[in-house]
């Protein structure tokens, strides 16, 4: 995704209502973004598909929704209070701030080019706040920088209420907050973001096998949802740079092609060993071990953690789906999103804004909107409406024309192939279900040619 393509995706997101700058009427903020009508549907679809894939299709993973505000002791135990830092440098000349580990030449300011950078100092990324009416040290609290700790502190609760035994997992989707020094690259790095995390508790000694299992499974998830395999790679964290809790960490990276950086982290899969449960046992005084009645052994489980960002996933799916192609001498922009992720599944379009066509078109839309996410549109020419639906990634358009009034049939147009079929209204919903499930248009008796 070259720099100009990045700009194209960003422009499309603003123009079509996927993502807006937060507080835009006050100048906006590059550290925070608002999801518009289409963007919120896209991100919800990503989260829902992740949740369904993690919890509903399996019987070994349970869900959780833990609080964003937790006891400060949680963050002391996890190491965030003392060690969740990035190296910060200031430019004495232009007054900008940077992460020292992201500057090619740590002596020269990347903004103004002057040799006026300060010595690096460690900057804690947690947002500190006050809980309660009195602002003193006893009321200090933090906005969570990750969702993971809520799953560790609820380990015994989930274990006892679900009667699970290792290997089993706890999954959670929720907001996290990090006071990033240099947010940027659109929605890739922000100070408020959503995580999709799962902690998978396993018997020590089986952790390496499970770790590889989840690396493979999580990679397959992106490919199954349409990400081109060539745009994904695995990055193995060097042993000397592993996090303090990690035995091994592998990132799934996507070829974002940001300026100065071809690859960017999409998801991290870490073998966290038994670090977190041991720390919380130590700091809380509660026993977080597991007793296996079959082997008569007690142990603290190891944890495999696939941790994905909903925002980064949205950006990757948008970038990978963004396509410009020539159709009949004109450039067509189309988002070839997987149907499961598309904000609108079916657009219902009368051939023109004609008082004879619109009642039937609205009736068709009313039928379908109880089954699919639909959009009804009757302004501008049919060609322009097709192009708009292409740009927002709608897999299928249903067109009602004057013949429909006589034969009670409609035309379905496929976004990617531009093929069309004509069929009776009574078969419409079931046909769309089949097509949205992935069946391509066939050369059957309903074939009407590949018309744009």
mmCIF file with all atom_site columns, N, CA and C in Angstrom, residues 47-58 61 213-214 216-221 224:
data_model
loop_
_atom_site.group_PDB
_atom_site.id
_atom_site.type_symbol
_atom_site.label_atom_id
_atom_site.label_alt_id
_atom_site.label_comp_id
_atom_site.label_asym_id
_atom_site.label_entity_id
_atom_site.label_seq_id
_atom_site.pdbx_PDB_ins_code
_atom_site.Cartn_x
_atom_site.Cartn_y
_atom_site.Cartn_z
_atom_site.occupancy
_atom_site.B_iso_or_equiv
_atom_site.pdbx_formal_charge
_atom_site.auth_seq_id
_atom_site.auth_comp_id
_atom_site.auth_asym_id
_atom_site.auth_atom_id
_atom_site.pdbx_PDB_model_num
ATOM 1  N N  . UNK A 1 47  ? -15.395 -7.076  15.061 1.00 0.00 ? 47  UNK A N  1
ATOM 2  C CA . UNK A 1 47  ? -15.448 -7.540  16.451 1.00 0.00 ? 47  UNK A CA 1
ATOM 3  C C  . UNK A 1 47  ? -16.424 -8.698  16.606 1.00 0.00 ? 47  UNK A C  1
ATOM 4  N N  . UNK A 1 48  ? -17.575 -8.597  15.962 1.00 0.00 ? 48  UNK A N  1
ATOM 5  C CA . UNK A 1 48  ? -18.566 -9.678  16.064 1.00 0.00 ? 48  UNK A CA 1
ATOM 6  C C  . UNK A 1 48  ? -18.045 -10.972 15.460 1.00 0.00 ? 48  UNK A C  1
ATOM 7  N N  . UNK A 1 49  ? -17.344 -10.856 14.319 1.00 0.00 ? 49  UNK A N  1
ATOM 8  C CA . UNK A 1 49  ? -16.816 -12.062 13.685 1.00 0.00 ? 49  UNK A CA 1
ATOM 9  C C  . UNK A 1 49  ? -15.723 -12.675 14.552 1.00 0.00 ? 49  UNK A C  1
ATOM 10 N N  . UNK A 1 50  ? -14.874 -11.825 15.142 1.00 0.00 ? 50  UNK A N  1
ATOM 11 C CA . UNK A 1 50  ? -13.830 -12.321 16.054 1.00 0.00 ? 50  UNK A CA 1
ATOM 12 C C  . UNK A 1 50  ? -14.474 -13.026 17.245 1.00 0.00 ? 50  UNK A C  1
ATOM 13 N N  . UNK A 1 51  ? -15.506 -12.393 17.812 1.00 0.00 ? 51  UNK A N  1
ATOM 14 C CA . UNK A 1 51  ? -16.172 -12.963 18.988 1.00 0.00 ? 51  UNK A CA 1
ATOM 15 C C  . UNK A 1 51  ? -16.827 -14.298 18.658 1.00 0.00 ? 51  UNK A C  1
ATOM 16 N N  . UNK A 1 52  ? -17.503 -14.334 17.525 1.00 0.00 ? 52  UNK A N  1
ATOM 17 C CA . UNK A 1 52  ? -18.154 -15.567 17.096 1.00 0.00 ? 52  UNK A CA 1
ATOM 18 C C  . UNK A 1 52  ? -17.133 -16.668 16.867 1.00 0.00 ? 52  UNK A C  1
ATOM 19 N N  . UNK A 1 53  ? -16.023 -16.315 16.224 1.00 0.00 ? 53  UNK A N  1
ATOM 20 C CA . UNK A 1 53  ? -14.972 -17.278 15.897 1.00 0.00 ? 53  UNK A CA 1
ATOM 21 C C  . UNK A 1 53  ? -14.268 -17.781 17.147 1.00 0.00 ? 53  UNK A C  1
ATOM 22 N N  . UNK A 1 54  ? -14.101 -16.885 18.132 1.00 0.00 ? 54  UNK A N  1
ATOM 23 C CA . UNK A 1 54  ? -13.383 -17.240 19.363 1.00 0.00 ? 54  UNK A CA 1
ATOM 24 C C  . UNK A 1 54  ? -14.256 -17.999 20.362 1.00 0.00 ? 54  UNK A C  1
ATOM 25 N N  . UNK A 1 55  ? -15.509 -17.561 20.526 1.00 0.00 ? 55  UNK A N  1
ATOM 26 C CA . UNK A 1 55  ? -16.307 -18.098 21.625 1.00 0.00 ? 55  UNK A CA 1
ATOM 27 C C  . UNK A 1 55  ? -17.450 -19.010 21.184 1.00 0.00 ? 55  UNK A C  1
ATOM 28 N N  . UNK A 1 56  ? -18.196 -18.620 20.162 1.00 0.00 ? 56  UNK A N  1
ATOM 29 C CA . UNK A 1 56  ? -19.399 -19.371 19.819 1.00 0.00 ? 56  UNK A CA 1
ATOM 30 C C  . UNK A 1 56  ? -19.117 -20.596 18.977 1.00 0.00 ? 56  UNK A C  1
ATOM 31 N N  . UNK A 1 57  ? -18.018 -20.575 18.240 1.00 0.00 ? 57  UNK A N  1
ATOM 32 C CA . UNK A 1 57  ? -17.684 -21.736 17.417 1.00 0.00 ? 57  UNK A CA 1
ATOM 33 C C  . UNK A 1 57  ? -16.811 -22.739 18.161 1.00 0.00 ? 57  UNK A C  1
ATOM 34 N N  . UNK A 1 58  ? -16.455 -22.411 19.400 1.00 0.00 ? 58  UNK A N  1
ATOM 35 C CA . UNK A 1 58  ? -15.601 -23.300 20.188 1.00 0.00 ? 58  UNK A CA 1
ATOM 36 C C  . UNK A 1 58  ? -16.286 -23.544 21.530 1.00 0.00 ? 58  UNK A C  1
ATOM 37 N N  . UNK A 1 61  ? -13.514 -21.734 25.070 1.00 0.00 ? 61  UNK A N  1
ATOM 38 C CA . UNK A 1 61  ? -13.218 -20.332 25.340 1.00 0.00 ? 61  UNK A CA 1
ATOM 39 C C  . UNK A 1 61  ? -14.486 -19.636 25.817 1.00 0.00 ? 61  UNK A C  1
ATOM 40 N N  . UNK A 1 213 ? 0.075   -23.259 17.610 1.00 0.00 ? 213 UNK A N  1
ATOM 41 C CA . UNK A 1 213 ? -1.310  -23.466 17.155 1.00 0.00 ? 213 UNK A CA 1
ATOM 42 C C  . UNK A 1 213 ? -2.014  -22.129 16.980 1.00 0.00 ? 213 UNK A C  1
ATOM 43 N N  . UNK A 1 214 ? -1.884  -21.234 17.943 1.00 0.00 ? 214 UNK A N  1
ATOM 44 C CA . UNK A 1 214 ? -2.583  -19.958 17.867 1.00 0.00 ? 214 UNK A CA 1
ATOM 45 C C  . UNK A 1 214 ? -1.950  -19.006 16.857 1.00 0.00 ? 214 UNK A C  1
ATOM 46 N N  . UNK A 1 216 ? -0.801  -20.014 13.986 1.00 0.00 ? 216 UNK A N  1
ATOM 47 C CA . UNK A 1 216 ? -1.366  -20.500 12.725 1.00 0.00 ? 216 UNK A CA 1
ATOM 48 C C  . UNK A 1 216 ? -2.856  -20.158 12.612 1.00 0.00 ? 216 UNK A C  1
ATOM 49 N N  . UNK A 1 217 ? -3.601  -20.356 13.698 1.00 0.00 ? 217 UNK A N  1
ATOM 50 C CA . UNK A 1 217 ? -5.039  -20.092 13.678 1.00 0.00 ? 217 UNK A CA 1
ATOM 51 C C  . UNK A 1 217 ? -5.337  -18.616 13.424 1.00 0.00 ? 217 UNK A C  1
ATOM 52 N N  . UNK A 1 218 ? -4.616  -17.752 14.102 1.00 0.00 ? 218 UNK A N  1
ATOM 53 C CA . UNK A 1 218 ? -4.882  -16.321 13.951 1.00 0.00 ? 218 UNK A CA 1
ATOM 54 C C  . UNK A 1 218 ? -4.482  -15.818 12.565 1.00 0.00 ? 218 UNK A C  1
ATOM 55 N N  . UNK A 1 219 ? -3.454  -16.373 11.978 1.00 0.00 ? 219 UNK A N  1
ATOM 56 C CA . UNK A 1 219 ? -3.077  -16.008 10.610 1.00 0.00 ? 219 UNK A CA 1
ATOM 57 C C  . UNK A 1 219 ? -4.165  -16.441 9.642  1.00 0.00 ? 219 UNK A C  1
ATOM 58 N N  . UNK A 1 220 ? -4.680  -17.629 9.852  1.00 0.00 ? 220 UNK A N  1
ATOM 59 C CA . UNK A 1 220 ? -5.746  -18.150 8.985  1.00 0.00 ? 220 UNK A CA 1
ATOM 60 C C  . UNK A 1 220 ? -6.986  -17.278 9.053  1.00 0.00 ? 220 UNK A C  1
ATOM 61 N N  . UNK A 1 221 ? -7.263  -16.724 10.218 1.00 0.00 ? 221 UNK A N  1
ATOM 62 C CA . UNK A 1 221 ? -8.448  -15.866 10.403 1.00 0.00 ? 221 UNK A CA 1
ATOM 63 C C  . UNK A 1 221 ? -8.428  -14.687 9.436  1.00 0.00 ? 221 UNK A C  1
ATOM 64 N N  . UNK A 1 224 ? -8.812  -15.971 5.790  1.00 0.00 ? 224 UNK A N  1
ATOM 65 C CA . UNK A 1 224 ? -10.187 -16.387 5.532  1.00 0.00 ? 224 UNK A CA 1
ATOM 66 C C  . UNK A 1 224 ? -11.115 -15.196 5.334  1.00 0.00 ? 224 UNK A C  1
#
